[in-house]
PDB file of C-alpha atoms and ligand atoms in Angstrom:
ATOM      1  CA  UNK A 815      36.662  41.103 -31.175  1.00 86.00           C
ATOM      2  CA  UNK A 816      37.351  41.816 -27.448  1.00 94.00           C
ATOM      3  CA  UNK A 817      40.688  42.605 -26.668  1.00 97.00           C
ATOM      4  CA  UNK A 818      41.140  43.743 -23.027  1.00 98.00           C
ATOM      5  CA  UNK A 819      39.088  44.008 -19.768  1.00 98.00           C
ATOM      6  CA  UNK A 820      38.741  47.240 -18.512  1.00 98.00           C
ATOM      7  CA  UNK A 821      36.376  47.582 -16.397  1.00 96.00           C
ATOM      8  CA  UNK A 822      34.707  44.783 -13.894  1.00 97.00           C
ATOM      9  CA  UNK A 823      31.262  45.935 -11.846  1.00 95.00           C
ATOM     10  CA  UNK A 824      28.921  44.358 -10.133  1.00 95.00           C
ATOM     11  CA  UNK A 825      26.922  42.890 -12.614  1.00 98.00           C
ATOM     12  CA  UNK A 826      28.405  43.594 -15.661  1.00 98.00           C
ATOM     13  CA  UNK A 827      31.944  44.013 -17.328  1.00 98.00           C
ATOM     14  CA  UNK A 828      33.602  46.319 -20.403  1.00 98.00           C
ATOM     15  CA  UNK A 829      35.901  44.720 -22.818  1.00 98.00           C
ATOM     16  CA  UNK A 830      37.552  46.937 -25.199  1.00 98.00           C
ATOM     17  CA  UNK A 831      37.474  46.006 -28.789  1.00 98.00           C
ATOM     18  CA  UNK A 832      39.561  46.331 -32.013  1.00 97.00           C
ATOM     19  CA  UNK A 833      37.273  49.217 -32.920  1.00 97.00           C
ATOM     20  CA  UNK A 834      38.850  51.837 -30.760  1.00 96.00           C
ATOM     21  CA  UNK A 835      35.649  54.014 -30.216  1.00 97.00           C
ATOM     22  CA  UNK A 836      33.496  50.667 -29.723  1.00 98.00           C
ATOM     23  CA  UNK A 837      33.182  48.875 -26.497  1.00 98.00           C
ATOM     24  CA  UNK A 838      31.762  45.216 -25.300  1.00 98.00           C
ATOM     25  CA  UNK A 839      29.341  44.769 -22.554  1.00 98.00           C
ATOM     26  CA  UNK A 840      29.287  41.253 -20.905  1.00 98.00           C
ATOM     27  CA  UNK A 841      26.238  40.367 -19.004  1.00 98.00           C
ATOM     28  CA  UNK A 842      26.718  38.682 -15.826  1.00 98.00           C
ATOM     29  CA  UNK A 843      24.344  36.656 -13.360  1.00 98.00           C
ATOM     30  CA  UNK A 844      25.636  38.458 -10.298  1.00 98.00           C
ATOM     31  CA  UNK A 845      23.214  40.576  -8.458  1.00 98.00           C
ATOM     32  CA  UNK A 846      23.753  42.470  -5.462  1.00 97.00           C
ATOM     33  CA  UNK A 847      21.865  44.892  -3.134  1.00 96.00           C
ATOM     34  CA  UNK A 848      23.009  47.402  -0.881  1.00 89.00           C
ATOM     35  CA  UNK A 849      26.698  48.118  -2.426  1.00 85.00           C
ATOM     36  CA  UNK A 850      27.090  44.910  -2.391  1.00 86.00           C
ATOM     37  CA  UNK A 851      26.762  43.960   0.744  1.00 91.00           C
ATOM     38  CA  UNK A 852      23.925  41.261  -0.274  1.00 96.00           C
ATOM     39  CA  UNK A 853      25.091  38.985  -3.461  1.00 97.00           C
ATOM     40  CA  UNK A 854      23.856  35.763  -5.426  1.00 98.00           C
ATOM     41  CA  UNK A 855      24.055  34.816  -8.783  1.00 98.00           C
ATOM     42  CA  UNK A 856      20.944  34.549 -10.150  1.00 98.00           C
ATOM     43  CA  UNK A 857      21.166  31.475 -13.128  1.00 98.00           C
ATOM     44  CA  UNK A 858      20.173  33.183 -16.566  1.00 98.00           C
ATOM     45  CA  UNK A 859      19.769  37.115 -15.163  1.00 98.00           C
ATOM     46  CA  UNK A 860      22.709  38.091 -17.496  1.00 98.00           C
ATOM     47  CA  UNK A 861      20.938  36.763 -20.933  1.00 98.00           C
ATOM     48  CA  UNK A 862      17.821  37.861 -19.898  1.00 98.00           C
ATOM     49  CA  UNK A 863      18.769  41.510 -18.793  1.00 98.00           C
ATOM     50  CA  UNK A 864      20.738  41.720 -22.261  1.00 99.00           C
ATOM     51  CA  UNK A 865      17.480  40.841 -24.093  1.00 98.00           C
ATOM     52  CA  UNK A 866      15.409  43.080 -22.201  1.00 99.00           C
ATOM     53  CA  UNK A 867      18.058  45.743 -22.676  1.00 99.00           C
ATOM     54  CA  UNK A 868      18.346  45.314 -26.525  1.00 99.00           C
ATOM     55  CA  UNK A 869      14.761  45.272 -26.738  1.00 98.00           C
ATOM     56  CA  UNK A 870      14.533  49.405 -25.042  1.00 99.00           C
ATOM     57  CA  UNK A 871      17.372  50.541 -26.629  1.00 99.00           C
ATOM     58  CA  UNK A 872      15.429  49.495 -30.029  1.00 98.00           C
ATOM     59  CA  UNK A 873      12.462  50.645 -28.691  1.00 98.00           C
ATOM     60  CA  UNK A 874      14.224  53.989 -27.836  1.00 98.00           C
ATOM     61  CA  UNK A 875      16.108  54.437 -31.304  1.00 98.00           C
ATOM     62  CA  UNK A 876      13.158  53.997 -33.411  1.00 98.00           C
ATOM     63  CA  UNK A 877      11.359  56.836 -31.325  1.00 98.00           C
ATOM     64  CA  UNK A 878      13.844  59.483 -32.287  1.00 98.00           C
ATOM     65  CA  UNK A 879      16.210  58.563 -28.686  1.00 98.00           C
ATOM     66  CA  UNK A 880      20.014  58.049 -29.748  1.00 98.00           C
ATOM     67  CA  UNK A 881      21.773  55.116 -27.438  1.00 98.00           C
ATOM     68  CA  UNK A 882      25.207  53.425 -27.246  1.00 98.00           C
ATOM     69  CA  UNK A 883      23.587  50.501 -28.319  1.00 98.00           C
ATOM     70  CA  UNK A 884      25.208  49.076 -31.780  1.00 98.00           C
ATOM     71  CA  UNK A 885      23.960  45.275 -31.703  1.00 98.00           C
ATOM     72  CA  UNK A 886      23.483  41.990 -29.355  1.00 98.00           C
ATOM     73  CA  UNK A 887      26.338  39.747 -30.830  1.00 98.00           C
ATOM     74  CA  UNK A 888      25.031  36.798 -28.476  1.00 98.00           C
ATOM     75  CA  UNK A 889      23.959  35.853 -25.318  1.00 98.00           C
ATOM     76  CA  UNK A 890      25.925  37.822 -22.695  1.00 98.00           C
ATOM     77  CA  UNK A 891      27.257  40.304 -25.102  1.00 98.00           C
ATOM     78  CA  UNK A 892      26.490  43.537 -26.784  1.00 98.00           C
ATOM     79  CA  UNK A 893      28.773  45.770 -29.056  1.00 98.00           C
ATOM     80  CA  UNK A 894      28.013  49.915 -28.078  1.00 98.00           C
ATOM     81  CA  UNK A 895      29.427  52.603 -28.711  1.00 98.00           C
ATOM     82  CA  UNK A 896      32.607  54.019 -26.519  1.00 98.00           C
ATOM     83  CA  UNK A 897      31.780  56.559 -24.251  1.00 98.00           C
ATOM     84  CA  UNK A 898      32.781  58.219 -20.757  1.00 97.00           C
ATOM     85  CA  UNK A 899      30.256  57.823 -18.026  1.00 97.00           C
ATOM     86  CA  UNK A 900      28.955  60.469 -16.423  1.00 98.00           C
ATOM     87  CA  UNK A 901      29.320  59.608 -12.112  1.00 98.00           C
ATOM     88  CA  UNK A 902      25.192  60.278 -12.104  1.00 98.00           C
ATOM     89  CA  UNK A 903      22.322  57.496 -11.808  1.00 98.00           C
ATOM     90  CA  UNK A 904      19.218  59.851 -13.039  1.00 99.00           C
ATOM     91  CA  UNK A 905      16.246  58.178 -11.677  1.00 99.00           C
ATOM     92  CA  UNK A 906      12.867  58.781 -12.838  1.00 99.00           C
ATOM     93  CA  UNK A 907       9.980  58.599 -10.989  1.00 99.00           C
ATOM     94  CA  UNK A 908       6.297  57.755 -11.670  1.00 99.00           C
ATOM     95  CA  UNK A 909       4.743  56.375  -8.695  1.00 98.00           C
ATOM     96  CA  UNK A 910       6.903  56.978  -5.128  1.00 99.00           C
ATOM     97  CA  UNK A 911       8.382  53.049  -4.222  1.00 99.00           C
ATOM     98  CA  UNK A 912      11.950  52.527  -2.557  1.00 98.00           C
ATOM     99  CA  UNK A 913      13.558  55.838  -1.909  1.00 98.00           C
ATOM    100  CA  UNK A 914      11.415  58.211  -2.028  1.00 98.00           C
ATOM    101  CA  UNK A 915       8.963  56.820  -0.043  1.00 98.00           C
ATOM    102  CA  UNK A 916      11.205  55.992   3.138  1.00 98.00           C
ATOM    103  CA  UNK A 917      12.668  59.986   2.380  1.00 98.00           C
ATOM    104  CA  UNK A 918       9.825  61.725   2.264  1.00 98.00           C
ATOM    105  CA  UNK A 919       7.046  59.447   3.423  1.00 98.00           C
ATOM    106  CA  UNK A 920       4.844  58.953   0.283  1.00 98.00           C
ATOM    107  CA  UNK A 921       3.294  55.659   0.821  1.00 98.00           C
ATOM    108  CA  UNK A 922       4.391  52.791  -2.388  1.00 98.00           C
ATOM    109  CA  UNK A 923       2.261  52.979  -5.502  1.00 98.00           C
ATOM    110  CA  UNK A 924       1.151  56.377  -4.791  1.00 98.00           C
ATOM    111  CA  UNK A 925       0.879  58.165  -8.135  1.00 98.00           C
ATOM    112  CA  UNK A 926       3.134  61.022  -8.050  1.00 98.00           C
ATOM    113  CA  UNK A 927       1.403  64.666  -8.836  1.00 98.00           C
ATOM    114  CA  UNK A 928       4.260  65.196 -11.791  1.00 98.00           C
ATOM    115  CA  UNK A 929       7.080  63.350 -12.777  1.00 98.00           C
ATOM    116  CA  UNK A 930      10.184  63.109 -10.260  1.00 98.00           C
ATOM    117  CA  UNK A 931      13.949  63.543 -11.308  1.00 99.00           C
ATOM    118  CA  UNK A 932      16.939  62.992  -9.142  1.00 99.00           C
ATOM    119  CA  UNK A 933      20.168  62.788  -9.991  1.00 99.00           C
ATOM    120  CA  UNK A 934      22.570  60.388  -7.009  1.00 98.00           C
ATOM    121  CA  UNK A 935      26.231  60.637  -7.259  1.00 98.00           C
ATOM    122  CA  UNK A 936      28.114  57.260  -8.421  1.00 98.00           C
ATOM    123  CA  UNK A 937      29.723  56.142  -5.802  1.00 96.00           C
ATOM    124  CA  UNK A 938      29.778  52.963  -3.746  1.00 91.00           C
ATOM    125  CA  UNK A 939      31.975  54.436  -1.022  1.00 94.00           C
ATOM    126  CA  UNK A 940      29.521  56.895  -0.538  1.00 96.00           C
ATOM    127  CA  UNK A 941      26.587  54.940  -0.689  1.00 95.00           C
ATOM    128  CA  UNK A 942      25.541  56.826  -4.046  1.00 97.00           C
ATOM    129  CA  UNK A 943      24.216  59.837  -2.086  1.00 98.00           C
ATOM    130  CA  UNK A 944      21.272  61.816  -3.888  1.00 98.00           C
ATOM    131  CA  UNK A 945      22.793  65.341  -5.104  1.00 99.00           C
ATOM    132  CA  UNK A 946      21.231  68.390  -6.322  1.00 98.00           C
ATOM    133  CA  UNK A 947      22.090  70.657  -8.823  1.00 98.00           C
ATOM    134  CA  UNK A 948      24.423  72.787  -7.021  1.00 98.00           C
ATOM    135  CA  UNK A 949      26.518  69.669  -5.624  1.00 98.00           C
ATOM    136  CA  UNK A 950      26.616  68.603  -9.020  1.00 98.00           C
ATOM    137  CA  UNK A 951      28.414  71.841 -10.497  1.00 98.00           C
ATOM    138  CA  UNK A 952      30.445  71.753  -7.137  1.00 98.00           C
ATOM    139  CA  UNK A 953      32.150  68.329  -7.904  1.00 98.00           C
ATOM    140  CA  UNK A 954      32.647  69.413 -11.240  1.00 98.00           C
ATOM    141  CA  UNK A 955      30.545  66.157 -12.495  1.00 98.00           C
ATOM    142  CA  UNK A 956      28.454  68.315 -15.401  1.00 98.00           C
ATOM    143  CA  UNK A 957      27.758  71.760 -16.388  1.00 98.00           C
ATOM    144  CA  UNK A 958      24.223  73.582 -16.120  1.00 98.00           C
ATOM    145  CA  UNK A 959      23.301  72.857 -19.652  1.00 97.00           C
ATOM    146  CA  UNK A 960      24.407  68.918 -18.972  1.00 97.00           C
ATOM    147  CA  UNK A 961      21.872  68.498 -16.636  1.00 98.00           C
ATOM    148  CA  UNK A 962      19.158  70.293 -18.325  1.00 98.00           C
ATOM    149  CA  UNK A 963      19.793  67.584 -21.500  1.00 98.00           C
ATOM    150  CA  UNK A 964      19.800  64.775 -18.854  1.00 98.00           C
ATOM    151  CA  UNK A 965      16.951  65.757 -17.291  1.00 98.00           C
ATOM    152  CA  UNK A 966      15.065  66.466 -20.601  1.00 98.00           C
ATOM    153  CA  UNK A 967      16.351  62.722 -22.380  1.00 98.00           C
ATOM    154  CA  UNK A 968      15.367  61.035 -19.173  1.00 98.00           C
ATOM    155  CA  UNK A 969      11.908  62.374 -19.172  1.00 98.00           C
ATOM    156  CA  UNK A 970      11.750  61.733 -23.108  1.00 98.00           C
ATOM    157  CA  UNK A 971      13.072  57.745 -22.380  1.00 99.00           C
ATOM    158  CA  UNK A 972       9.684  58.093 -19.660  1.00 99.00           C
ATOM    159  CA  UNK A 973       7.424  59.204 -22.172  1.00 98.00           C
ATOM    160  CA  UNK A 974       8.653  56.428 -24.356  1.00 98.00           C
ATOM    161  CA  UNK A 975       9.043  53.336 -22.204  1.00 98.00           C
ATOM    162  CA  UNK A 976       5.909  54.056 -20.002  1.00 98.00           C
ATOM    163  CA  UNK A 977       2.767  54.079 -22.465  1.00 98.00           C
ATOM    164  CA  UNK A 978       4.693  51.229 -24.078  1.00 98.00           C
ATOM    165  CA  UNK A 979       4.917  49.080 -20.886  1.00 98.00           C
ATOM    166  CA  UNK A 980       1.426  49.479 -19.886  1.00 98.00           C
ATOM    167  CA  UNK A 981       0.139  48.184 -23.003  1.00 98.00           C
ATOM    168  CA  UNK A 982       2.021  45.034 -21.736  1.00 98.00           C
ATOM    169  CA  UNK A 983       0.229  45.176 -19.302  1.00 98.00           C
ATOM    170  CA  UNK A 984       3.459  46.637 -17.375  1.00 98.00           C
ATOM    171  CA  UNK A 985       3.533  49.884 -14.691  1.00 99.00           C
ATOM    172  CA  UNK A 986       6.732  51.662 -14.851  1.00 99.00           C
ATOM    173  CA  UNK A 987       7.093  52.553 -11.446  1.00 99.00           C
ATOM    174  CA  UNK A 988      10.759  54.087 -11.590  1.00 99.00           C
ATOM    175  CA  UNK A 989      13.904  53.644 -13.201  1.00 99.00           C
ATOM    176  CA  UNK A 990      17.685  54.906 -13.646  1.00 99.00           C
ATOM    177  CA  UNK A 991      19.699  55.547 -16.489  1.00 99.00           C
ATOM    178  CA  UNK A 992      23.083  56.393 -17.009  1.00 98.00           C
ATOM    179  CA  UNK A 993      24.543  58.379 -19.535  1.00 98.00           C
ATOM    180  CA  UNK A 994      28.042  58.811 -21.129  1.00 98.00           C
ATOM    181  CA  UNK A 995      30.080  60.937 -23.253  1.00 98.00           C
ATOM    182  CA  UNK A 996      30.857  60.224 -26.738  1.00 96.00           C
ATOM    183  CA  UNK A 997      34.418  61.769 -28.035  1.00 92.00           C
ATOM    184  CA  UNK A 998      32.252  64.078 -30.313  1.00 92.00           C
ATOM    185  CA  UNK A 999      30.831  65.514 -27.065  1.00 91.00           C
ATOM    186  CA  UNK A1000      27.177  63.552 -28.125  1.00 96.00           C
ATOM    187  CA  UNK A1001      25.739  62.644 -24.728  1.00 98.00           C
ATOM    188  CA  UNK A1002      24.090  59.332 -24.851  1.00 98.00           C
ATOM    189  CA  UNK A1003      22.156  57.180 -22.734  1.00 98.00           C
ATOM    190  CA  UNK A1004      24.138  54.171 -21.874  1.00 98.00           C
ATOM    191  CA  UNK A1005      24.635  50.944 -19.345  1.00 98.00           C
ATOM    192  CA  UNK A1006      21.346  48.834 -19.259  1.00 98.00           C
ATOM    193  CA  UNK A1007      17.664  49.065 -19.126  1.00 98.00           C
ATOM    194  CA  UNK A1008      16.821  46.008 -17.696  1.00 98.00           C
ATOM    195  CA  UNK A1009      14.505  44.845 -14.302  1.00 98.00           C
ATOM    196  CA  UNK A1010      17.746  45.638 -12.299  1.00 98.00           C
ATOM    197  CA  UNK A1011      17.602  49.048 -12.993  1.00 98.00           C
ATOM    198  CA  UNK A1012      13.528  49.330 -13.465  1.00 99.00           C
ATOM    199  CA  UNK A1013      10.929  49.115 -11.540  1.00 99.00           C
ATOM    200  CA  UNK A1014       7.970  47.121 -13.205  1.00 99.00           C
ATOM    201  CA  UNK A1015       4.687  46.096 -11.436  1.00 99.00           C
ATOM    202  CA  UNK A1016       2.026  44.040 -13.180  1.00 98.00           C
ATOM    203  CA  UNK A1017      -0.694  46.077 -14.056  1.00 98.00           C
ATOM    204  CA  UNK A1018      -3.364  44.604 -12.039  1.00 98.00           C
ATOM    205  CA  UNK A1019      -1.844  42.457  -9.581  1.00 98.00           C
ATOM    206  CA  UNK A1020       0.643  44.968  -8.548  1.00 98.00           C
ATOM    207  CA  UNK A1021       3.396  41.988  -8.508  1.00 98.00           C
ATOM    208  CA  UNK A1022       6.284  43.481  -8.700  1.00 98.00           C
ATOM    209  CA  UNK A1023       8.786  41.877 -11.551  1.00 99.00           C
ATOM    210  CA  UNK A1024      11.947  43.325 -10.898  1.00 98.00           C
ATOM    211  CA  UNK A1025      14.931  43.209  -8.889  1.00 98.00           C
ATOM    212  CA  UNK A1026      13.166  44.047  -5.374  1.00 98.00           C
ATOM    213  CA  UNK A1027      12.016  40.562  -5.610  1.00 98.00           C
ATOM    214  CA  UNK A1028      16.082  40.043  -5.073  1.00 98.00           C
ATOM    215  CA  UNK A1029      16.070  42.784  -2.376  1.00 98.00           C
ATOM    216  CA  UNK A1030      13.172  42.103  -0.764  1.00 98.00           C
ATOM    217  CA  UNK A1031      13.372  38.404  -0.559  1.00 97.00           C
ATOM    218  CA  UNK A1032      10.284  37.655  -2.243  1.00 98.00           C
ATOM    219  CA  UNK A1033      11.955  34.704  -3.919  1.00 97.00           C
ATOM    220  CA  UNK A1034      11.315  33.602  -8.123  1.00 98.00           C
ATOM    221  CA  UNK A1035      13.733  36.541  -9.177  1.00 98.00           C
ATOM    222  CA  UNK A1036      14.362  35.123 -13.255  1.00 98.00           C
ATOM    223  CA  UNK A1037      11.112  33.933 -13.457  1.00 98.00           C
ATOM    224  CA  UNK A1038       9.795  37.644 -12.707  1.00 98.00           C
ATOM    225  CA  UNK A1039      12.564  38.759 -14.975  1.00 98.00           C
ATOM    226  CA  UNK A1040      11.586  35.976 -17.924  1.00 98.00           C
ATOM    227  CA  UNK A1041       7.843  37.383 -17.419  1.00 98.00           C
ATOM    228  CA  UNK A1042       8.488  40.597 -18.211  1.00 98.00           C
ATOM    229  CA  UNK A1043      10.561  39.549 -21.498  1.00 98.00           C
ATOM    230  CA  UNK A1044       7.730  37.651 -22.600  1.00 98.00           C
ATOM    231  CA  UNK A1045       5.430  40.082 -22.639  1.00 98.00           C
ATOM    232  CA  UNK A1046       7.993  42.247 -24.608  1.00 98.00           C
ATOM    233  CA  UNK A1047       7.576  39.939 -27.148  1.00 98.00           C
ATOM    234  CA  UNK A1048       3.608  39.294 -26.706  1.00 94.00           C
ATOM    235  CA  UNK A1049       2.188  41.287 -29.913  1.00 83.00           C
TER     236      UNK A1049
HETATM  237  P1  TMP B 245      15.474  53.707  -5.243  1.00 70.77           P
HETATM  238  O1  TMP B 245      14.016  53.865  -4.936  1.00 70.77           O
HETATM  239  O2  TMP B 245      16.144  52.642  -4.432  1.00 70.77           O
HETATM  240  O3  TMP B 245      16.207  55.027  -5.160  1.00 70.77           O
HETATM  241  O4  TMP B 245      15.593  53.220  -6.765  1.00 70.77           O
HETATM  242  C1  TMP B 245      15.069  53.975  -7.816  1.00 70.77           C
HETATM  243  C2  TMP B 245      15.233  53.234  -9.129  1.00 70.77           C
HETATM  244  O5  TMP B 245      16.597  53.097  -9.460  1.00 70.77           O
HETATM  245  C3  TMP B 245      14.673  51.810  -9.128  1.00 70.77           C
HETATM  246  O6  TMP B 245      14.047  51.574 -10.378  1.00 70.77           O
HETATM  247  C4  TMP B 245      15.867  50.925  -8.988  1.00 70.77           C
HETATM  248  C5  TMP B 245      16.975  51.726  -9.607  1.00 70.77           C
HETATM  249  N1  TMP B 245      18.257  51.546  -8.946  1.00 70.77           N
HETATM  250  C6  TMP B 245      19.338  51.094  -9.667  1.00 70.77           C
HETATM  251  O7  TMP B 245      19.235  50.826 -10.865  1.00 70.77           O
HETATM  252  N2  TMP B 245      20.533  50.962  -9.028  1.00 70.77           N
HETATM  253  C7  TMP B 245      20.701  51.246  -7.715  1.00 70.77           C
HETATM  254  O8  TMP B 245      21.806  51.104  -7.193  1.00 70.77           O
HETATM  255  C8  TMP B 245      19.570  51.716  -6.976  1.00 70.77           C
HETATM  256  C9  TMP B 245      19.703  52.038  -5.517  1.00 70.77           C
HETATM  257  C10 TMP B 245      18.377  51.851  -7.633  1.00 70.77           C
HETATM  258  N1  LIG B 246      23.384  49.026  -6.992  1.00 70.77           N
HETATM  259  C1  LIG B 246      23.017  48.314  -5.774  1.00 70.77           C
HETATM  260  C2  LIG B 246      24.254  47.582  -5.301  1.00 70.77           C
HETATM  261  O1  LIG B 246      25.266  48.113  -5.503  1.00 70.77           O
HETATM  262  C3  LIG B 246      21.960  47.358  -6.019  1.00 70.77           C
HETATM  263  C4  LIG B 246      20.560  47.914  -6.162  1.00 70.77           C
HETATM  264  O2  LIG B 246      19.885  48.165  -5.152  1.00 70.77           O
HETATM  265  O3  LIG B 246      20.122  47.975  -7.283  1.00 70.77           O
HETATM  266  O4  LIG B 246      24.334  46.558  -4.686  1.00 70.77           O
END
């Protein structure tokens, strides 16, 4: 099925297929933090991140949400659908943590008065700055009504994901998505959904069981990560 490597990142990498307008998605155990500047491999983060993944974008496709995701076709892979990425990580925020916090000064775990939106431009050389709307249109990155859909499927992923979670006994603190282009101009919501890109804190602990356990050096990284896919699958 795969036929070429096109695309290597940090903790993942594309693989064209004989399907021209499907893609594979290969799962590593790399993590990094700050552009890369920290790195480990963390042994079974790639499987485990692809489960989690698979189990959202189901989650999100049965509740009306459209995804690149096709199927899992094993352990570190998972056929989706071709598309062009947009350069934006469109983070969502519930409760101020990372970030926002140290920007504005809103002390972590503070419920936020409404839901947050940002948008940071994707790129590493920059330090994926945050951009607003204006900056946006400036670098020619997506058009007015572009960011109104992102905005509007991001907040529809929250409203999905965060009732879910917390009947797993899981707060969704924050997370990013990406989204992508399809070549029928469909914009879908693509990459991963996973701990590395999530926030999740245990409901009444507060533990936090995602990749700021990495960052933060708070040690037992997959075993956070293998919690939070077992309560997926608690019924
Ligand atoms: P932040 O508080 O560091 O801006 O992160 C917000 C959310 O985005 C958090 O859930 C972690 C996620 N995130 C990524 O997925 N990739 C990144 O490179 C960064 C910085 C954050
Ligand atoms: N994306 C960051 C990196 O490039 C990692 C993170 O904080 O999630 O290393």
């Amino acid at each position: 099925m795969k036929v070429a490597q096109l695309y290597e990142g940090k903790a993942k990498i594309i693989y064209s297929t004989t399907q021209p307008d499907q893609l594979i998605v290969y799962y590593k155990d790399d993590t990094t933090a700050g552009d890369g500047a920290k790195k480990a491999q963390i042994q079974g983060k790639g499987p485990l991140n692809l489960k989690i993944s698979d189990y959202f974008f189901r989650l999100l496709e049965a509740g009306g949400v459209r995804t690149h995701f096709i199927e899992t076709l094993n352990e570190r892979e998972m056929l989706v659908k071709k598309v062009q990425i947009i350069p934006l990580e469109v983070v969502v925020r519930n409760i101020a943590a990372g970030s926002i916090s140290k920007r504005l000064g809103l002390p972590e775990g503070e419920r936020l008065p409404r839901t947050v939106v940002e948008f940071y431009y994707k790129n590493d050389e920059l330090h994926d700055p945050l951009v607003n709307r204006d900056h946006i249109l400036a670098l020619g990155i997506a058009t007015e009504e572009e960011m109104d859909k992102l905005k509007e499927a991001a907040l529809r992923v929250n409203s999905i994901l965060e009732p879910h979670l917390l009947e797993k006994d899981i707060i969704l603190v924050d997370f990013k998505l990406e989204f992508g282009r399809t070549q029928t101009g469909e914009i879908l919501p693509a990459d991963e959904i996973s701990p590395d890109s999530c926030r999740f804190w245990d409901k009444q602990s507060l533990q936090k069981l995602d990749k700021d356990r990495f960052r933060r050096d708070l040690g037992s990284v997959v075993e956070a990560y293998a919690e939070v896919y077992r309560r997926l699958c608690r019924q």
